[in-house]
Amino acid sequence: MSELPTAVRASAGETDRAPVHAQAVDGFGTVRILPLDPHADAEAVHGWVSEERASFWGMNGLTRDQVAEIYAHMATLDTHHAFLVLRDADPVALLQTYEPEADRVSECYDVRPGDIGVHLLLAPAGPEGARPGWTSALLTVITSYVFLVLDRQRVVVDPDVRNEKALARFLRQGFTAGPAVVLPEVDLPDVYIPQKNAQLAFLTREVAFPA
């Protein structure tokens, strides 16, 4: 991965925030999942969500301050959480978890007790290009966190139907494709989210960690 700007490394890689989960992955490094600091991490996150490759994330065109405001609002919620994922000292992904029953996805499938929703945005690759095995390594750590630390039973993801790469990554990790659905528009005083054509996929604890 290319060298990150000093400000980004200082705000994320050298933070004194305690990780909610840390795990060493052979041949990859130590992955830590930290609670996102909406303002300290805004530079890194804004850079990622502003790229064309991240258009499905829905934040293209927002300013750094607007992105910080969105995550500052999320930090006030008990049902939605954002995290910065580090590989050793380098920020490599943005992770969001949420309670499906408190999210619009609940209008599109039957939520079970123990379900948890996940959104994952990978940081862009450096000049060296593709990073084989990175997504699998990160998803392995994330599934360990949600299943073993949070003690959940099933993960639901809802990538845009056009985001074939994201769906393929999830399926390679053991997810099973569910229905294609239309997530309704959310228009509230504090947040606006446009309608989304999504492909649901599910991963159970039994598949991720067979007995």
PDB file of C-alpha atoms in Angstrom:
ATOM      1  CA  MET A   1       0.000   0.000   0.000  1.00  0.00           C
ATOM      2  CA  SER A   2       1.297   3.467  -0.829  1.00  0.00           C
ATOM      3  CA  GLU A   3       2.531   5.719   1.951  1.00  0.00           C
ATOM      4  CA  LEU A   4      -0.310   7.680   3.505  1.00  0.00           C
ATOM      5  CA  PRO A   5      -0.126  11.405   4.260  1.00  0.00           C
ATOM      6  CA  THR A   6       1.407  12.106   7.661  1.00  0.00           C
ATOM      7  CA  ALA A   7      -1.808  13.739   8.913  1.00  0.00           C
ATOM      8  CA  VAL A   8      -3.819  10.647   8.087  1.00  0.00           C
ATOM      9  CA  ARG A   9      -1.324   8.310   9.771  1.00  0.00           C
ATOM     10  CA  ALA A  10      -1.193  10.550  12.841  1.00  0.00           C
ATOM     11  CA  SER A  11      -4.979  10.742  13.224  1.00  0.00           C
ATOM     12  CA  ALA A  12      -5.637   7.052  12.612  1.00  0.00           C
ATOM     13  CA  GLY A  13      -2.519   4.912  12.818  1.00  0.00           C
ATOM     14  CA  GLU A  14      -1.155   6.574  15.949  1.00  0.00           C
ATOM     15  CA  THR A  15      -4.452   7.085  17.746  1.00  0.00           C
ATOM     16  CA  ASP A  16      -4.877   6.174  21.403  1.00  0.00           C
ATOM     17  CA  ARG A  17      -8.389   4.900  20.698  1.00  0.00           C
ATOM     18  CA  ALA A  18      -8.848   1.385  21.973  1.00  0.00           C
ATOM     19  CA  PRO A  19      -9.827  -1.074  19.236  1.00  0.00           C
ATOM     20  CA  VAL A  20     -13.083  -2.970  19.610  1.00  0.00           C
ATOM     21  CA  HIS A  21     -11.304  -5.913  18.014  1.00  0.00           C
ATOM     22  CA  ALA A  22      -7.740  -6.769  16.970  1.00  0.00           C
ATOM     23  CA  GLN A  23      -6.590  -9.876  15.149  1.00  0.00           C
ATOM     24  CA  ALA A  24      -3.339 -11.040  13.574  1.00  0.00           C
ATOM     25  CA  VAL A  25      -3.702 -12.560  10.112  1.00  0.00           C
ATOM     26  CA  ASP A  26      -0.835 -14.739   8.879  1.00  0.00           C
ATOM     27  CA  GLY A  27       0.959 -13.157   5.939  1.00  0.00           C
ATOM     28  CA  PHE A  28      -1.123  -9.992   6.159  1.00  0.00           C
ATOM     29  CA  GLY A  29      -0.527  -8.190   9.437  1.00  0.00           C
ATOM     30  CA  THR A  30      -2.518  -7.151  12.472  1.00  0.00           C
ATOM     31  CA  VAL A  31      -5.967  -5.781  11.749  1.00  0.00           C
ATOM     32  CA  ARG A  32      -7.565  -3.438  14.267  1.00  0.00           C
ATOM     33  CA  ILE A  33     -11.138  -2.152  14.205  1.00  0.00           C
ATOM     34  CA  LEU A  34     -11.372   1.274  15.847  1.00  0.00           C
ATOM     35  CA  PRO A  35     -14.413   3.435  16.564  1.00  0.00           C
ATOM     36  CA  LEU A  36     -14.440   6.124  13.882  1.00  0.00           C
ATOM     37  CA  ASP A  37     -13.599   9.646  15.026  1.00  0.00           C
ATOM     38  CA  PRO A  38     -15.823  11.733  12.705  1.00  0.00           C
ATOM     39  CA  HIS A  39     -13.481  14.714  12.698  1.00  0.00           C
ATOM     40  CA  ALA A  40     -10.009  13.239  13.208  1.00  0.00           C
ATOM     41  CA  ASP A  41     -10.654  10.642  10.468  1.00  0.00           C
ATOM     42  CA  ALA A  42     -12.539  12.970   8.122  1.00  0.00           C
ATOM     43  CA  GLU A  43      -9.572  13.564   5.818  1.00  0.00           C
ATOM     44  CA  ALA A  44      -9.050   9.875   5.117  1.00  0.00           C
ATOM     45  CA  VAL A  45     -12.741   9.009   4.837  1.00  0.00           C
ATOM     46  CA  HIS A  46     -13.574  11.991   2.632  1.00  0.00           C
ATOM     47  CA  GLY A  47     -10.766  11.024   0.266  1.00  0.00           C
ATOM     48  CA  TRP A  48     -12.113   7.487  -0.049  1.00  0.00           C
ATOM     49  CA  VAL A  49     -15.809   8.311  -0.497  1.00  0.00           C
ATOM     50  CA  SER A  50     -15.048  11.056  -3.034  1.00  0.00           C
ATOM     51  CA  GLU A  51     -13.499   8.708  -5.576  1.00  0.00           C
ATOM     52  CA  GLU A  52     -15.537   7.558  -8.562  1.00  0.00           C
ATOM     53  CA  ARG A  53     -14.927   3.936  -7.528  1.00  0.00           C
ATOM     54  CA  ALA A  54     -16.871   4.712  -4.331  1.00  0.00           C
ATOM     55  CA  SER A  55     -19.906   6.156  -6.116  1.00  0.00           C
ATOM     56  CA  PHE A  56     -22.076   3.333  -4.759  1.00  0.00           C
ATOM     57  CA  TRP A  57     -21.310   4.583  -1.234  1.00  0.00           C
ATOM     58  CA  GLY A  58     -23.469   7.617  -2.021  1.00  0.00           C
ATOM     59  CA  MET A  59     -21.163  10.416  -0.824  1.00  0.00           C
ATOM     60  CA  ASN A  60     -19.596  11.611  -4.071  1.00  0.00           C
ATOM     61  CA  GLY A  61     -19.644  15.401  -4.197  1.00  0.00           C
ATOM     62  CA  LEU A  62     -19.826  15.985  -0.450  1.00  0.00           C
ATOM     63  CA  THR A  63     -17.319  18.235   1.274  1.00  0.00           C
ATOM     64  CA  ARG A  64     -15.006  17.057   4.029  1.00  0.00           C
ATOM     65  CA  ASP A  65     -17.165  18.867   6.606  1.00  0.00           C
ATOM     66  CA  GLN A  66     -20.356  17.299   5.276  1.00  0.00           C
ATOM     67  CA  VAL A  67     -18.844  13.828   5.560  1.00  0.00           C
ATOM     68  CA  ALA A  68     -17.718  14.617   9.110  1.00  0.00           C
ATOM     69  CA  GLU A  69     -21.236  15.824   9.977  1.00  0.00           C
ATOM     70  CA  ILE A  70     -22.803  12.597   8.690  1.00  0.00           C
ATOM     71  CA  TYR A  71     -20.553  10.462  10.858  1.00  0.00           C
ATOM     72  CA  ALA A  72     -20.912  12.803  13.827  1.00  0.00           C
ATOM     73  CA  HIS A  73     -24.668  12.253  13.583  1.00  0.00           C
ATOM     74  CA  MET A  74     -24.168   8.480  13.316  1.00  0.00           C
ATOM     75  CA  ALA A  75     -22.056   8.585  16.485  1.00  0.00           C
ATOM     76  CA  THR A  76     -25.156   9.777  18.384  1.00  0.00           C
ATOM     77  CA  LEU A  77     -27.114   6.646  17.401  1.00  0.00           C
ATOM     78  CA  ASP A  78     -27.338   3.407  19.338  1.00  0.00           C
ATOM     79  CA  THR A  79     -28.281   1.391  16.243  1.00  0.00           C
ATOM     80  CA  HIS A  80     -25.664   2.433  13.666  1.00  0.00           C
ATOM     81  CA  HIS A  81     -21.887   2.483  14.207  1.00  0.00           C
ATOM     82  CA  ALA A  82     -18.868   3.429  12.101  1.00  0.00           C
ATOM     83  CA  PHE A  83     -15.321   2.099  12.410  1.00  0.00           C
ATOM     84  CA  LEU A  84     -11.929   2.697  10.875  1.00  0.00           C
ATOM     85  CA  VAL A  85     -10.108  -0.526   9.998  1.00  0.00           C
ATOM     86  CA  LEU A  86      -6.309  -0.500  10.217  1.00  0.00           C
ATOM     87  CA  ARG A  87      -3.754  -2.937   8.865  1.00  0.00           C
ATOM     88  CA  ASP A  88      -0.836  -2.433  11.211  1.00  0.00           C
ATOM     89  CA  ALA A  89      -0.621   1.410  11.211  1.00  0.00           C
ATOM     90  CA  ASP A  90      -2.376   2.055   7.892  1.00  0.00           C
ATOM     91  CA  PRO A  91      -6.101   2.838   7.516  1.00  0.00           C
ATOM     92  CA  VAL A  92      -7.431   0.352   4.949  1.00  0.00           C
ATOM     93  CA  ALA A  93     -11.222   0.338   5.205  1.00  0.00           C
ATOM     94  CA  LEU A  94     -14.346   2.005   6.518  1.00  0.00           C
ATOM     95  CA  LEU A  95     -16.757  -0.346   8.290  1.00  0.00           C
ATOM     96  CA  GLN A  96     -20.333   0.391   9.291  1.00  0.00           C
ATOM     97  CA  THR A  97     -22.559  -1.912  11.315  1.00  0.00           C
ATOM     98  CA  TYR A  98     -26.242  -1.432  12.026  1.00  0.00           C
ATOM     99  CA  GLU A  99     -29.315  -3.037  13.524  1.00  0.00           C
ATOM    100  CA  PRO A 100     -31.432  -4.132  10.545  1.00  0.00           C
ATOM    101  CA  GLU A 101     -34.719  -3.591  12.384  1.00  0.00           C
ATOM    102  CA  ALA A 102     -33.769   0.103  12.770  1.00  0.00           C
ATOM    103  CA  ASP A 103     -32.815   0.449   9.104  1.00  0.00           C
ATOM    104  CA  ARG A 104     -34.748   0.697   5.847  1.00  0.00           C
ATOM    105  CA  VAL A 105     -33.529  -2.771   4.869  1.00  0.00           C
ATOM    106  CA  SER A 106     -36.064  -4.166   7.360  1.00  0.00           C
ATOM    107  CA  GLU A 107     -38.794  -3.209   4.878  1.00  0.00           C
ATOM    108  CA  CYS A 108     -37.269  -5.600   2.323  1.00  0.00           C
ATOM    109  CA  TYR A 109     -36.646  -8.855   4.224  1.00  0.00           C
ATOM    110  CA  ASP A 110     -37.719 -10.669   7.395  1.00  0.00           C
ATOM    111  CA  VAL A 111     -35.258  -9.679  10.099  1.00  0.00           C
ATOM    112  CA  ARG A 112     -34.265 -12.463  12.482  1.00  0.00           C
ATOM    113  CA  PRO A 113     -33.057 -12.090  16.077  1.00  0.00           C
ATOM    114  CA  GLY A 114     -29.269 -11.943  15.975  1.00  0.00           C
ATOM    115  CA  ASP A 115     -29.043 -10.283  12.555  1.00  0.00           C
ATOM    116  CA  ILE A 116     -26.575  -7.456  11.970  1.00  0.00           C
ATOM    117  CA  GLY A 117     -26.072  -5.302   8.892  1.00  0.00           C
ATOM    118  CA  VAL A 118     -22.639  -4.467   7.503  1.00  0.00           C
ATOM    119  CA  HIS A 119     -21.330  -1.925   4.996  1.00  0.00           C
ATOM    120  CA  LEU A 120     -17.660  -2.085   3.967  1.00  0.00           C
ATOM    121  CA  LEU A 121     -15.672   0.406   1.884  1.00  0.00           C
ATOM    122  CA  LEU A 122     -12.072  -0.510   1.061  1.00  0.00           C
ATOM    123  CA  ALA A 123      -9.410   2.160   0.804  1.00  0.00           C
ATOM    124  CA  PRO A 124      -8.062   2.586  -2.747  1.00  0.00           C
ATOM    125  CA  ALA A 125      -5.079   0.542  -3.803  1.00  0.00           C
ATOM    126  CA  GLY A 126      -1.754   2.309  -4.126  1.00  0.00           C
ATOM    127  CA  PRO A 127       0.378   2.645  -7.273  1.00  0.00           C
ATOM    128  CA  GLU A 128       1.203  -1.062  -7.118  1.00  0.00           C
ATOM    129  CA  GLY A 129      -2.393  -1.838  -8.072  1.00  0.00           C
ATOM    130  CA  ALA A 130      -4.510  -4.815  -7.047  1.00  0.00           C
ATOM    131  CA  ARG A 131      -3.926  -6.417  -3.651  1.00  0.00           C
ATOM    132  CA  PRO A 132      -4.821 -10.113  -3.887  1.00  0.00           C
ATOM    133  CA  GLY A 133      -6.189 -11.513  -0.657  1.00  0.00           C
ATOM    134  CA  TRP A 134      -6.800  -8.182   1.048  1.00  0.00           C
ATOM    135  CA  THR A 135     -10.601  -8.311   0.955  1.00  0.00           C
ATOM    136  CA  SER A 136     -10.655 -11.889   2.206  1.00  0.00           C
ATOM    137  CA  ALA A 137      -8.300 -11.056   5.079  1.00  0.00           C
ATOM    138  CA  LEU A 138     -10.333  -8.016   6.124  1.00  0.00           C
ATOM    139  CA  LEU A 139     -13.657  -9.837   5.875  1.00  0.00           C
ATOM    140  CA  THR A 140     -12.246 -12.676   7.956  1.00  0.00           C
ATOM    141  CA  VAL A 141     -11.466 -10.225  10.761  1.00  0.00           C
ATOM    142  CA  ILE A 142     -14.782  -8.407  10.411  1.00  0.00           C
ATOM    143  CA  THR A 143     -16.774 -11.637  10.570  1.00  0.00           C
ATOM    144  CA  SER A 144     -14.802 -12.649  13.655  1.00  0.00           C
ATOM    145  CA  TYR A 145     -15.789  -9.343  15.229  1.00  0.00           C
ATOM    146  CA  VAL A 146     -19.513  -9.523  14.483  1.00  0.00           C
ATOM    147  CA  PHE A 147     -19.935 -13.245  15.182  1.00  0.00           C
ATOM    148  CA  LEU A 148     -17.514 -13.907  18.033  1.00  0.00           C
ATOM    149  CA  VAL A 149     -17.248 -10.535  19.775  1.00  0.00           C
ATOM    150  CA  LEU A 150     -20.766  -9.188  19.184  1.00  0.00           C
ATOM    151  CA  ASP A 151     -22.230 -12.716  19.313  1.00  0.00           C
ATOM    152  CA  ARG A 152     -24.466 -12.269  16.263  1.00  0.00           C
ATOM    153  CA  GLN A 153     -25.986 -15.082  14.232  1.00  0.00           C
ATOM    154  CA  ARG A 154     -26.277 -13.685  10.711  1.00  0.00           C
ATOM    155  CA  VAL A 155     -24.811 -10.833   8.644  1.00  0.00           C
ATOM    156  CA  VAL A 156     -26.791  -9.048   5.938  1.00  0.00           C
ATOM    157  CA  VAL A 157     -25.173  -6.885   3.259  1.00  0.00           C
ATOM    158  CA  ASP A 158     -26.967  -4.805   0.630  1.00  0.00           C
ATOM    159  CA  PRO A 159     -24.581  -3.729  -2.158  1.00  0.00           C
ATOM    160  CA  ASP A 160     -25.945  -1.797  -5.106  1.00  0.00           C
ATOM    161  CA  VAL A 161     -27.114  -4.251  -7.789  1.00  0.00           C
ATOM    162  CA  ARG A 162     -24.641  -2.635 -10.205  1.00  0.00           C
ATOM    163  CA  ASN A 163     -21.715  -3.215  -7.842  1.00  0.00           C
ATOM    164  CA  GLU A 164     -20.859  -6.665  -9.169  1.00  0.00           C
ATOM    165  CA  LYS A 165     -17.343  -6.609  -7.707  1.00  0.00           C
ATOM    166  CA  ALA A 166     -18.608  -6.099  -4.169  1.00  0.00           C
ATOM    167  CA  LEU A 167     -21.200  -8.853  -4.492  1.00  0.00           C
ATOM    168  CA  ALA A 168     -18.603 -11.249  -5.938  1.00  0.00           C
ATOM    169  CA  ARG A 169     -16.310 -10.558  -2.974  1.00  0.00           C
ATOM    170  CA  PHE A 170     -19.073 -11.405  -0.512  1.00  0.00           C
ATOM    171  CA  LEU A 171     -20.049 -14.582  -2.342  1.00  0.00           C
ATOM    172  CA  ARG A 172     -16.412 -15.768  -2.345  1.00  0.00           C
ATOM    173  CA  GLN A 173     -16.413 -15.257   1.413  1.00  0.00           C
ATOM    174  CA  GLY A 174     -19.335 -17.641   1.881  1.00  0.00           C
ATOM    175  CA  PHE A 175     -22.293 -15.282   1.653  1.00  0.00           C
ATOM    176  CA  THR A 176     -25.447 -16.538  -0.049  1.00  0.00           C
ATOM    177  CA  ALA A 177     -27.269 -14.212  -2.440  1.00  0.00           C
ATOM    178  CA  GLY A 178     -30.765 -13.225  -1.370  1.00  0.00           C
ATOM    179  CA  PRO A 179     -33.342 -11.228  -3.305  1.00  0.00           C
ATOM    180  CA  ALA A 180     -32.769  -8.061  -5.292  1.00  0.00           C
ATOM    181  CA  VAL A 181     -34.776  -5.341  -3.534  1.00  0.00           C
ATOM    182  CA  VAL A 182     -35.520  -1.626  -3.664  1.00  0.00           C
ATOM    183  CA  LEU A 183     -34.462   0.125  -0.468  1.00  0.00           C
ATOM    184  CA  PRO A 184     -36.851   3.056   0.032  1.00  0.00           C
ATOM    185  CA  GLU A 185     -35.803   6.683   0.170  1.00  0.00           C
ATOM    186  CA  VAL A 186     -35.109   8.113   3.623  1.00  0.00           C
ATOM    187  CA  ASP A 187     -35.939  11.804   3.966  1.00  0.00           C
ATOM    188  CA  LEU A 188     -35.556  12.991   7.550  1.00  0.00           C
ATOM    189  CA  PRO A 189     -34.472  16.337   9.039  1.00  0.00           C
ATOM    190  CA  ASP A 190     -31.042  14.927   9.970  1.00  0.00           C
ATOM    191  CA  VAL A 191     -30.423  12.578   7.049  1.00  0.00           C
ATOM    192  CA  TYR A 192     -31.377  12.025   3.422  1.00  0.00           C
ATOM    193  CA  ILE A 193     -30.671   8.729   1.660  1.00  0.00           C
ATOM    194  CA  PRO A 194     -31.942   8.178  -1.888  1.00  0.00           C
ATOM    195  CA  GLN A 195     -33.745   5.061  -3.052  1.00  0.00           C
ATOM    196  CA  LYS A 196     -31.364   2.191  -3.800  1.00  0.00           C
ATOM    197  CA  ASN A 197     -31.633  -0.928  -5.934  1.00  0.00           C
ATOM    198  CA  ALA A 198     -29.778  -3.462  -3.816  1.00  0.00           C
ATOM    199  CA  GLN A 199     -28.785  -7.114  -3.885  1.00  0.00           C
ATOM    200  CA  LEU A 200     -29.100  -8.672  -0.462  1.00  0.00           C
ATOM    201  CA  ALA A 201     -26.688 -11.384   0.657  1.00  0.00           C
ATOM    202  CA  PHE A 202     -26.402 -13.276   3.933  1.00  0.00           C
ATOM    203  CA  LEU A 203     -23.714 -15.047   5.922  1.00  0.00           C
ATOM    204  CA  THR A 204     -24.607 -17.230   8.899  1.00  0.00           C
ATOM    205  CA  ARG A 205     -22.408 -17.952  11.864  1.00  0.00           C
ATOM    206  CA  GLU A 206     -22.567 -21.688  11.073  1.00  0.00           C
ATOM    207  CA  VAL A 207     -21.081 -21.104   7.621  1.00  0.00           C
ATOM    208  CA  ALA A 208     -18.409 -18.664   8.813  1.00  0.00           C
ATOM    209  CA  PHE A 209     -17.416 -20.791  11.813  1.00  0.00           C
ATOM    210  CA  PRO A 210     -18.514 -24.378  11.246  1.00  0.00           C
ATOM    211  CA  ALA A 211     -18.437 -26.609  14.298  1.00  0.00           C
TER     212      ALA A 211
END
